[in-house]
Amino acid sequence: MTETVIHPALALILGALVLPFLRGMPRSVAIVGLPLVTLALLWQVPDGPVWQAHFLDYTVTPLQGDRLSRLFATIFALMAAVGGLFALGQNSRLEVPAAFVYAGAAIGVTLAGDLFTVFAFWELMTVGSTLVLWSHGRDTAYRAARRYLMIHLLGGVVLFAGITGHVAQTGSVTFTHMAPDSVAHWLILIGFLVNAGAPPLSAWLPDAYPEASWSGTVFLSAFTTKTAVYVLIRGFPGTELLIWVGLFMAFYGIVYALLENDMRRILAYSIVNQVGFMIAGVGIGTEMALNGAAAHAFTHIIYKALLLMSAGSVLLMTGRRKCSELGGLFHSMPLTMVCGTIGALAISSFPLTSGFVSKSMVSQAAADGHLLAVWLLLAAASAGVFLHAGIKFPWFVFFQKDSGLRPAEPPASMRWAMVVYAFLCIALGVWPEPLYALLPHAVKYEPYTWAHVLAQLQLLLFSGLAFFVMLPYLKRTLTITLDTDWLWRRLLPAAATRSEAWFGAARQALSAGAGHVGNGLVGMVIRQAGQDARLARTWPTRSMALWVLVVLLGYLLLYYA
Amino acid sequence: MDEKPHWLDEPRNVRRLWRGFLVVLVLTVLAQWLVPLPPHFEIESVFGFNAWFGFAVCAAMIVFAKVLALVLKRPDTYYGKRDD
């Protein structure tokens, strides 16, 4: 039976390679159908190792199923389908195929039973995502893609070093639970965290994602960071450091998003913020917390894609991306506004939306573990989500001042994609049981108690009050906020230029000095051994006899002395 | 512009929304008498904890962001178009 199981990731990746040759209706059908076929194949994958092979004396397992793998692979396939629907009108012939290779690679990571396969798909994700970014065709996208690629190749090298170290130490390539107890495991952890958008390299995410096309950012938001959450759940659950890394990310995302003017960069910072909650959950490491992290990754992919779809629609229809140039769009884009607002409510974990049933499990795990500081910080960050994404995004894009723009709603395929995801945001919020049934551990949690709903409403509504009371401080300006990408966009190039100048000068000085010495040497040789020089002259026989005599005398003296 | 003004364009309606919002805020706090909130930690038993905590931390984050901006804010042409 195991021979007949088709690898879902390979199906999607190979299918993606055929896509560029299709046109018209077959292309549209393939774009939406291919991920759904992948989803169907995925649910044929049984638990345990399915594909195994020998490679370099090791047993590799390119296909292996379990609950955690299936949960992440399911949402990745669903994302490829709805993202493909959203991107049907995309002119670029490269973007959707690249996005499907990217999605397929992400699915490949989740179904990998060994670290070699994880690494191979990990790198393929980098290729796919870079091509998605690149396919936008703009100069800014090309440059952002180069920086993005540089960081991810660096992360890949670190990960590979860790994997080889791990294999050398343990003799096994199986992807299993690890602890940061050796250099190799630290390197693996760092490699995973680079893709999660963790400090100090987190700036790659808000730098790159907003430079993709109106549909490209939707794909980019889903896979890389959530695959990182998946490998952390499988590889490093209960690593305490991750709690603090996650909390840092949650607050970093809020503070930077508050200062940001580009609507899609606000949402990019908020990805870091949301992944922070998940990583904190992985760090807490109890069954409740890991369920929370996994469920939150699932719901997050949906509402973040929905938010970026509404932002992408605005970008496509207005050509503008800065909050300071937008506003009042509810007049002519009511559906986009409603869908964007539903996404905003879901990201804020409002009751009856998907965020409410997933994120609260992480907080509950902190409370169950009596981690007061962690619980307080998670509550503060939850309030901050409403502030920076829940209200700020819809307010500045669709309301605030009237910009006078009256763009039409986006084309039907884009509207449908938004409606499907808006429906899922609410459906999962109202009826969380199907999601809970997919989680890696049995769920013993009831999100809808009166006390929980009331506490959450108090927290969120009063953070909303803080937003409107302090609105003058949040007025958008034509500014950016420096981030760690400054290091590789400014400091390192400046250092390289400076050191190049320095080395150039040093080289010049050296070669001048060497030339001087060399010329002296050459002159001396010419003087001594040139045509008419002393050593080239014909010496008279008598002086030869004299010198032989002197040498012999010297020899006699030394011999008898 | 000859389009029909949206009801949200009327300042009167916006004022109504504001009042409605404030009433809801007060109600969520008063509802605590009806729905007891079993505290996970001692600090939660302070009345209206979630309300004042939510407001206070958001205000603090905005202030922190503004202070950070004093140091890290740059014009959005800082990296230019061709300069990285």
XYZ file of C-alpha atoms in Angstrom:
645
model
C 0.000 0.000 0.000
C 2.824 2.377 0.879
C 4.138 2.254 -2.698
C 0.955 3.773 -4.037
C 1.082 6.907 -1.883
C 2.010 9.917 -4.001
C 4.079 12.616 -2.336
C 1.733 15.653 -2.106
C 4.590 18.168 -2.136
C 6.154 16.700 -5.264
C 2.757 16.679 -6.961
C 2.350 20.406 -6.326
C 5.921 21.254 -7.325
C 5.841 19.214 -10.550
C 2.398 20.583 -11.356
C 3.740 24.099 -10.885
C 6.349 23.442 -13.570
C 3.572 22.739 -16.097
C 1.570 25.865 -15.198
C 3.602 28.381 -17.260
C 2.599 26.507 -20.448
C -1.135 26.793 -19.818
C -3.329 29.694 -20.892
C -6.881 30.832 -20.319
C -9.418 28.582 -18.651
C -7.163 25.474 -18.298
C -4.678 27.658 -16.446
C -7.333 28.993 -14.054
C -8.661 25.495 -13.390
C -5.144 24.181 -12.805
C -4.267 27.041 -10.442
C -7.195 26.378 -8.151
C -7.371 22.613 -8.751
C -3.732 21.661 -8.284
C -3.555 22.633 -4.583
C -6.896 20.905 -3.974
C -5.522 17.700 -5.550
C -2.487 18.139 -3.286
C -4.836 18.451 -0.319
C -6.627 15.246 -1.307
C -3.285 13.419 -1.692
C -2.183 14.744 1.666
C -5.108 13.116 3.396
C -4.097 9.777 1.863
C -0.772 9.899 3.703
C -0.987 7.517 6.680
C 0.740 8.009 10.027
C 4.383 6.974 10.293
C 7.145 6.704 7.671
C 5.774 6.159 4.170
C 8.700 6.700 1.808
C 12.104 5.541 2.986
C 15.406 5.209 1.167
C 19.095 4.791 1.852
C 21.285 7.750 1.125
C 24.972 8.045 2.123
C 24.675 5.292 4.750
C 21.626 6.927 6.315
C 17.964 6.081 6.183
C 16.105 9.118 4.880
C 12.337 9.466 5.119
C 11.092 11.903 2.486
C 7.448 11.246 3.338
C 6.060 10.733 6.809
C 2.675 11.601 8.247
C 1.351 12.535 11.654
C -1.202 14.966 13.095
C 1.155 17.927 13.332
C 2.434 17.442 9.756
C -1.068 17.101 8.411
C -2.314 20.252 10.160
C 0.407 22.460 8.676
C 0.358 20.803 5.251
C -3.425 21.219 5.108
C -3.338 24.946 5.689
C -0.431 25.343 3.251
C -2.376 23.549 0.503
C -5.505 25.557 1.282
C -3.465 28.736 1.168
C -2.050 27.817 -2.242
C -5.586 27.257 -3.560
C -7.144 30.477 -2.245
C -3.982 32.492 -2.933
C -4.047 31.087 -6.481
C -7.676 32.177 -6.849
C -6.744 35.658 -5.653
C -3.828 35.798 -8.110
C -5.753 34.553 -11.183
C -5.547 37.968 -12.792
C -1.835 38.325 -12.178
C -0.039 39.244 -15.410
C 3.262 37.724 -14.370
C 3.592 34.197 -15.779
C 6.208 33.380 -13.169
C 4.554 34.381 -9.910
C 1.931 31.680 -9.364
C 4.158 28.763 -10.496
C 6.923 30.087 -8.230
C 4.414 30.421 -5.393
C 3.291 26.819 -5.919
C 6.893 25.562 -5.836
C 7.256 27.607 -2.643
C 4.047 26.154 -1.153
C 5.007 22.637 -2.263
C 8.404 22.999 -0.618
C 6.722 24.165 2.605
C 4.474 21.099 2.490
C 7.597 19.011 1.825
C 9.197 20.311 5.033
C 6.128 19.412 7.076
C 6.057 15.868 5.674
C 9.805 15.244 6.007
C 10.902 12.610 8.490
C 14.603 13.396 8.316
C 16.803 16.466 8.472
C 18.266 16.037 4.959
C 14.805 16.234 3.416
C 13.919 19.162 5.679
C 17.007 20.976 4.447
C 16.389 20.215 0.767
C 12.819 21.552 0.893
C 13.929 24.408 3.151
C 16.273 25.661 0.434
C 13.684 25.089 -2.287
C 11.369 27.371 -0.301
C 14.024 30.071 -0.482
C 14.238 29.650 -4.259
C 10.452 29.725 -4.704
C 9.902 32.738 -2.466
C 12.751 34.689 -4.038
C 11.215 34.067 -7.463
C 7.805 35.237 -6.203
C 9.417 38.463 -5.072
C 11.485 38.755 -8.240
C 8.551 38.157 -10.554
C 7.114 41.563 -9.651
C 9.659 42.915 -12.131
C 10.304 46.239 -10.409
C 13.805 47.369 -9.606
C 12.895 47.755 -5.915
C 11.574 44.183 -5.861
C 14.728 42.895 -7.516
C 16.924 44.600 -4.938
C 14.723 43.447 -2.056
C 14.857 39.897 -3.467
C 18.650 40.030 -3.480
C 18.780 41.079 0.172
C 16.137 38.481 1.048
C 18.105 35.761 -0.715
C 21.324 36.769 1.040
C 19.764 36.423 4.513
C 18.054 33.142 3.702
C 21.142 31.594 2.154
C 23.021 32.623 5.285
C 20.329 30.985 7.435
C 20.522 27.890 5.212
C 24.282 27.617 5.645
C 23.929 27.866 9.427
C 21.178 25.238 9.388
C 23.224 22.904 7.209
C 26.259 23.266 9.467
C 24.027 22.360 12.413
C 22.541 19.359 10.623
C 25.945 17.944 9.656
C 27.138 18.435 13.232
C 24.035 16.695 14.568
C 24.450 13.787 12.150
C 28.145 13.452 13.017
C 27.340 13.373 16.733
C 24.297 11.119 16.752
C 24.749 9.103 13.569
C 21.075 9.620 12.790
C 19.289 11.966 10.401
C 15.836 11.490 11.922
C 14.094 14.810 12.597
C 13.144 14.527 16.204
C 13.041 16.480 19.446
C 16.312 18.315 20.171
C 17.516 20.625 22.923
C 19.998 23.492 22.576
C 22.723 21.492 24.328
C 25.445 21.417 21.671
C 26.901 23.732 19.065
C 25.193 21.717 16.325
C 21.767 22.061 17.934
C 22.288 25.751 18.522
C 23.091 26.175 14.842
C 19.944 24.280 13.855
C 17.894 26.438 16.234
C 19.423 29.623 14.813
C 18.782 28.429 11.255
C 15.117 27.823 12.110
C 14.790 31.165 13.894
C 16.181 33.133 10.928
C 13.188 31.973 8.890
C 10.806 32.676 11.762
C 11.744 36.363 11.604
C 13.404 36.309 15.013
C 15.852 38.974 16.150
C 18.419 40.148 15.226
C 17.781 39.437 11.532
C 13.995 39.977 11.685
C 14.250 43.012 9.407
C 14.448 40.804 6.329
C 10.692 40.250 6.593
C 9.296 43.809 6.603
C 12.039 44.745 4.129
C 11.154 42.121 1.528
C 7.467 41.186 1.742
C 5.934 44.594 0.958
C 8.020 44.835 -2.220
C 6.241 41.917 -3.909
C 3.274 42.375 -6.245
C -0.308 42.854 -4.994
C -0.737 39.087 -4.940
C 2.860 38.035 -4.246
C 2.827 39.366 -0.673
C -0.223 37.198 0.071
C 1.773 34.058 -0.761
C 4.899 35.263 0.993
C 3.060 35.937 4.241
C 1.988 32.325 4.632
C 4.781 29.821 4.270
C 8.285 30.737 5.450
C 7.537 31.875 8.991
C 4.901 29.231 9.639
C 7.184 26.445 8.389
C 9.693 27.775 10.916
C 7.015 27.548 13.626
C 6.333 23.963 12.548
C 9.990 22.863 12.761
C 10.317 24.605 16.140
C 7.243 22.764 17.456
C 8.734 19.472 16.286
C 12.364 20.178 17.093
C 12.533 22.454 20.107
C 9.316 22.374 22.183
C 9.750 23.644 25.720
C 12.990 25.538 25.042
C 12.590 28.381 27.521
C 14.634 30.839 25.497
C 11.903 30.737 22.853
C 9.393 32.303 25.276
C 11.514 35.422 25.483
C 12.389 35.439 21.783
C 8.665 35.181 21.028
C 7.694 37.962 23.414
C 10.397 40.223 21.999
C 9.044 39.593 18.494
C 5.488 40.321 19.621
C 6.437 43.747 20.982
C 8.920 44.548 18.219
C 6.151 43.979 15.671
C 3.750 46.266 17.521
C 6.144 49.169 18.058
C 7.462 49.178 14.486
C 3.992 48.773 12.993
C 2.763 51.754 15.038
C 5.403 53.951 13.396
C 4.950 52.591 9.865
C 3.245 54.364 6.981
C 3.246 51.671 4.275
C 0.034 49.639 4.702
C 1.586 46.346 3.694
C 4.669 46.933 5.829
C 2.348 47.461 8.830
C 0.982 43.988 8.117
C 4.502 42.594 7.601
C 5.555 43.812 11.049
C 2.398 42.290 12.397
C 3.464 38.889 10.963
C 6.528 39.082 13.213
C 4.229 40.041 16.078
C 1.917 37.070 15.502
C 4.734 34.571 14.977
C 6.036 35.874 18.311
C 2.906 34.525 20.037
C 3.439 31.145 18.376
C 7.116 30.957 19.318
C 6.301 31.934 22.900
C 3.831 29.032 22.868
C 6.542 26.663 21.604
C 8.783 27.918 24.410
C 6.138 27.224 27.073
C 6.005 23.751 25.548
C 2.994 22.184 27.315
C 0.396 20.327 25.244
C -1.968 23.280 25.599
C 0.739 25.717 24.474
C 1.830 23.617 21.481
C -1.798 23.187 20.460
C -2.162 26.950 20.775
C 0.932 27.636 18.665
C -0.191 25.193 15.963
C -3.794 26.412 15.942
C -2.636 30.023 15.869
C -0.397 29.296 12.877
C -3.436 27.819 11.115
C -5.792 30.718 11.822
C -3.058 33.296 11.323
C -2.338 32.146 7.767
C -5.995 32.717 6.915
C -6.561 36.126 8.489
C -3.150 37.514 7.570
C -3.662 36.467 3.961
C -7.115 38.070 4.110
C -5.644 41.325 5.419
C -2.972 41.288 2.725
C -5.590 40.487 0.082
C -7.582 43.557 1.077
C -4.359 45.608 1.073
C -3.400 44.062 -2.283
C -6.814 44.984 -3.698
C -6.346 48.569 -2.553
C -2.848 48.621 -4.055
C -4.045 47.215 -7.381
C -7.030 49.557 -7.658
C -5.357 52.751 -6.422
C -1.651 52.176 -7.098
C -0.944 53.616 -3.655
C 0.540 51.950 -0.619
C 1.101 54.718 1.914
C -1.464 55.323 4.651
C -0.832 59.053 4.312
C -2.189 58.893 0.729
C -5.146 56.620 1.467
C -8.346 56.957 3.481
C -12.085 57.049 2.918
C -12.041 53.993 0.661
C -15.131 52.561 2.380
C -17.136 54.749 0.012
C -16.301 52.759 -3.088
C -14.757 49.500 -1.829
C -17.257 48.332 0.795
C -16.634 44.611 0.262
C -12.858 45.010 0.498
C -13.383 47.115 3.617
C -15.675 44.543 5.262
C -13.295 41.663 4.436
C -10.267 43.634 5.629
C -12.094 44.509 8.837
C -13.032 40.871 9.456
C -9.346 39.992 9.054
C -8.471 42.813 11.431
C -10.955 41.575 14.037
C -9.641 38.014 13.669
C -6.020 39.052 14.132
C -7.107 40.947 17.257
C -8.734 37.766 18.603
C -12.194 39.262 18.887
C -14.788 36.765 20.164
C -16.499 34.922 17.270
C -13.404 35.169 15.096
C -10.705 32.559 14.515
C -7.971 34.380 16.454
C -10.034 34.174 19.641
C -10.120 30.379 19.671
C -6.420 29.901 18.861
C -4.321 32.586 20.546
C -6.094 32.278 23.875
C -4.713 28.736 24.267
C -1.184 30.158 24.494
C -2.263 32.602 27.233
C -4.114 29.817 29.007
C -0.958 27.685 28.948
C 1.009 30.556 30.524
C -1.667 30.892 33.218
C -1.719 27.125 33.833
C 2.053 27.175 34.245
C 1.805 30.093 36.735
C 4.059 32.211 34.519
C 2.792 35.605 35.678
C 5.282 37.756 33.763
C 4.751 35.799 30.545
C 0.979 35.948 30.950
C 1.001 39.712 31.570
C 3.255 40.328 28.587
C 1.064 38.154 26.356
C -2.010 40.105 27.496
C -0.227 43.399 26.816
C 0.834 42.185 23.379
C -2.729 41.035 22.654
C -3.985 44.534 23.419
C -1.216 45.870 21.195
C -2.339 43.709 18.267
C -5.675 45.478 18.199
C -3.807 48.773 18.348
C -1.311 48.240 15.505
C -3.216 45.958 13.128
C -6.798 45.565 14.341
C -7.667 49.247 14.204
C -4.725 50.944 12.613
C -4.833 49.100 9.304
C -8.558 49.447 8.516
C -8.735 52.929 10.011
C -5.954 54.496 7.968
C -6.763 52.647 4.738
C -10.561 52.708 4.658
C -11.601 55.530 6.997
C -9.626 58.425 8.598
C -9.748 61.433 6.217
C -11.406 61.259 2.816
C -8.564 60.980 0.319
C -11.037 61.628 -2.502
C -10.081 58.301 -4.101
C -13.070 56.337 -5.399
C -11.555 53.118 -6.779
C -13.838 50.287 -7.851
C -13.881 46.930 -6.101
C -11.245 44.484 -7.404
C -12.087 41.797 -10.024
C -14.359 38.895 -9.115
C -11.608 36.308 -8.512
C -10.036 38.572 -5.902
C -13.381 39.299 -4.262
C -14.189 35.591 -4.039
C -10.829 34.773 -2.476
C -11.472 37.431 0.167
C -15.005 36.219 0.812
C -13.834 32.603 1.247
C -11.213 33.614 3.790
C -13.504 36.070 5.590
C -16.025 33.238 5.888
C -13.344 30.917 7.317
C -12.242 33.556 9.846
C -15.746 33.704 11.246
C -16.606 30.016 10.776
C -13.542 28.866 12.727
C -14.326 31.444 15.403
C -17.928 30.330 15.799
C -17.274 26.608 15.332
C -13.708 25.780 16.407
C -14.256 22.019 16.881
C -13.052 20.936 13.394
C -9.813 22.879 13.941
C -9.406 21.518 17.465
C -9.876 17.985 16.095
C -6.869 18.502 13.815
C -4.489 19.702 16.546
C -1.495 17.543 17.546
C -2.729 16.914 21.097
C -6.183 16.287 22.509
C -7.831 19.620 23.283
C -9.120 20.220 26.788
C -10.067 23.831 26.344
C -13.313 25.751 26.101
C -12.748 29.204 24.582
C -16.311 30.447 25.022
C -16.880 31.094 28.684
C -18.614 34.331 29.670
C -15.606 35.301 31.746
C -13.145 34.804 28.861
C -15.333 36.703 26.401
C -15.852 39.594 28.798
C -12.184 39.812 29.783
C -11.138 39.840 26.130
C -13.718 42.508 25.222
C -12.518 44.737 28.054
C -8.905 44.359 26.973
C -9.589 45.022 23.294
C -12.158 47.788 23.562
C -10.031 49.773 25.974
C -7.021 49.402 23.734
C -9.312 50.756 21.005
C -10.063 53.704 23.271
C -6.324 54.267 23.690
C -5.964 54.328 19.886
C -8.575 57.016 19.371
C -7.566 59.076 22.405
C -3.942 59.101 21.243
C -4.715 59.368 17.521
C -2.823 62.679 17.142
C 0.351 60.825 18.138
C -0.283 58.185 15.496
C -0.671 60.599 12.582
C 1.192 59.161 9.600
C 4.269 60.872 8.260
C 6.453 60.150 5.224
C 9.014 58.312 7.265
C 10.490 54.892 7.849
C 11.990 53.558 11.067
C 15.514 52.198 10.949
C 15.748 48.496 11.621
C 18.562 45.971 11.690
C 18.540 45.863 7.871
C 20.418 49.156 8.249
C 23.398 46.974 9.110
C 23.455 45.278 5.721
C 22.043 48.123 3.658
C 24.161 50.926 5.094
C 26.858 49.963 7.593
C 28.382 46.969 5.808
C 28.387 48.585 2.340
C 29.897 51.740 3.872
C 32.487 49.634 5.680
C 33.211 47.782 2.451
C 33.633 51.019 0.513
C 35.806 52.468 3.255
C 37.960 49.362 3.546
C 38.246 49.152 -0.229
C 39.551 52.693 -0.289
C 41.889 51.903 2.583
C 43.148 48.697 1.018
C 43.523 50.459 -2.323
C 45.668 53.148 -0.749
C 47.688 50.555 1.141
C 48.210 48.540 -2.001
C 49.321 51.630 -3.897
C 51.734 52.581 -1.157
C 53.061 49.044 -1.031
C 53.501 48.738 -4.758
C 55.184 52.149 -4.871
C 57.534 51.072 -2.078
C 58.117 47.710 -3.677
C 58.802 49.413 -6.978
C 61.381 51.638 -5.332
C 63.148 48.678 -3.702
C 62.844 46.636 -6.864
C 64.299 49.392 -9.000
C 67.200 49.681 -6.554
C 67.848 45.947 -6.737
C 67.687 45.864 -10.500
C 70.071 48.840 -10.674
C 72.495 47.091 -8.380
C 72.446 43.870 -10.405
C 72.961 45.847 -13.586
C 75.814 47.728 -11.990
C 77.440 44.539 -10.765
C 76.612 42.094 -13.517
C 75.806 44.260 -16.523
C 77.612 44.132 -19.803
C 80.529 46.280 -18.651
C 80.053 45.726 -14.919
C 82.663 44.419 -12.549
C 81.489 40.791 -12.545
C 81.221 40.642 -16.327
C 84.681 41.992 -16.997
C 87.518 39.715 -18.234
C 89.978 39.508 -15.399
C 93.768 39.374 -16.095
C 95.525 36.042 -15.280
C 97.873 37.665 -12.755
C 95.103 38.989 -10.613
C 93.430 35.536 -10.748
C 96.718 33.932 -9.575
C 96.982 36.561 -6.841
C 93.463 35.859 -5.552
C 93.991 32.069 -5.604
C 97.137 32.624 -3.572
C 95.227 34.758 -1.058
C 92.524 32.119 -0.715
C 95.041 29.290 -0.249
C 96.936 31.309 2.357
C 93.704 31.961 4.192
C 92.920 28.245 4.096
C 96.344 27.287 5.498
C 95.979 29.858 8.279
C 92.567 28.583 9.261
C 93.660 24.942 9.058
C 96.630 25.270 11.399
C 95.296 27.965 13.655
C -18.688 65.429 -6.175
C -22.284 64.547 -6.898
C -22.348 61.182 -5.123
C -24.736 60.750 -2.236
C -22.947 61.355 1.069
C -22.448 58.202 3.104
C -24.031 58.172 6.543
C -20.545 57.954 8.029
C -19.663 61.288 6.404
C -22.088 63.093 8.729
C -20.253 64.406 11.795
C -23.506 63.922 13.748
C -23.435 60.185 13.099
C -19.759 59.947 13.997
C -20.560 61.644 17.318
C -23.312 59.065 17.857
C -20.873 56.245 17.180
C -18.488 57.731 19.710
C -21.197 57.909 22.342
C -22.249 54.346 21.585
C -18.640 53.204 21.907
C -18.254 54.896 25.299
C -21.492 53.324 26.535
C -20.242 49.872 25.445
C -16.955 50.514 27.240
C -18.742 51.345 30.467
C -21.036 48.342 30.070
C -18.132 45.903 29.617
C -16.693 47.074 32.914
C -20.037 47.064 34.752
C -20.782 43.566 33.412
C -18.136 42.305 35.776
C -20.765 42.429 38.534
C -22.894 40.004 36.555
C -20.114 37.785 35.216
C -17.476 37.077 37.837
C -14.003 36.796 36.274
C -12.183 34.016 38.107
C -8.616 35.339 38.346
C -5.627 33.274 37.210
C -3.363 35.582 39.167
C -3.893 37.902 42.106
C -3.452 41.068 40.058
C -6.542 40.177 38.016
C -8.805 40.545 41.034
C -8.299 44.328 40.930
C -11.576 45.711 39.579
C -11.651 46.262 35.824
C -8.158 44.846 35.457
C -8.407 44.028 31.747
C -9.849 47.450 30.976
C -7.250 49.622 32.657
C -4.415 47.238 31.807
C -5.400 47.274 28.116
C -5.594 51.061 28.057
C -2.397 51.597 30.032
C -0.171 49.225 28.079
C -1.415 50.599 24.751
C -0.724 54.148 25.868
C 2.701 53.027 27.067
C 3.479 51.325 23.755
C 2.509 54.416 21.778
C 4.716 56.598 23.990
C 7.582 54.119 23.696
C 7.205 54.040 19.906
C 7.292 57.852 19.762
C 10.464 57.954 21.861
C 12.077 55.298 19.669
C 11.081 57.315 16.613
C 13.083 60.276 17.908
C 16.206 58.205 17.342
C 15.310 55.887 14.464
C 12.934 57.857 12.251
C 14.198 58.757 8.763
C 12.558 60.169 5.624
C 11.087 57.347 3.540
C 13.536 58.171 0.759
C 16.396 57.281 3.124
C 17.445 54.149 1.247
C 16.660 55.817 -2.062
C 15.750 53.852 -5.143
C 19.119 52.719 -6.346
C 21.251 53.082 -3.299
C 21.322 49.678 -1.637
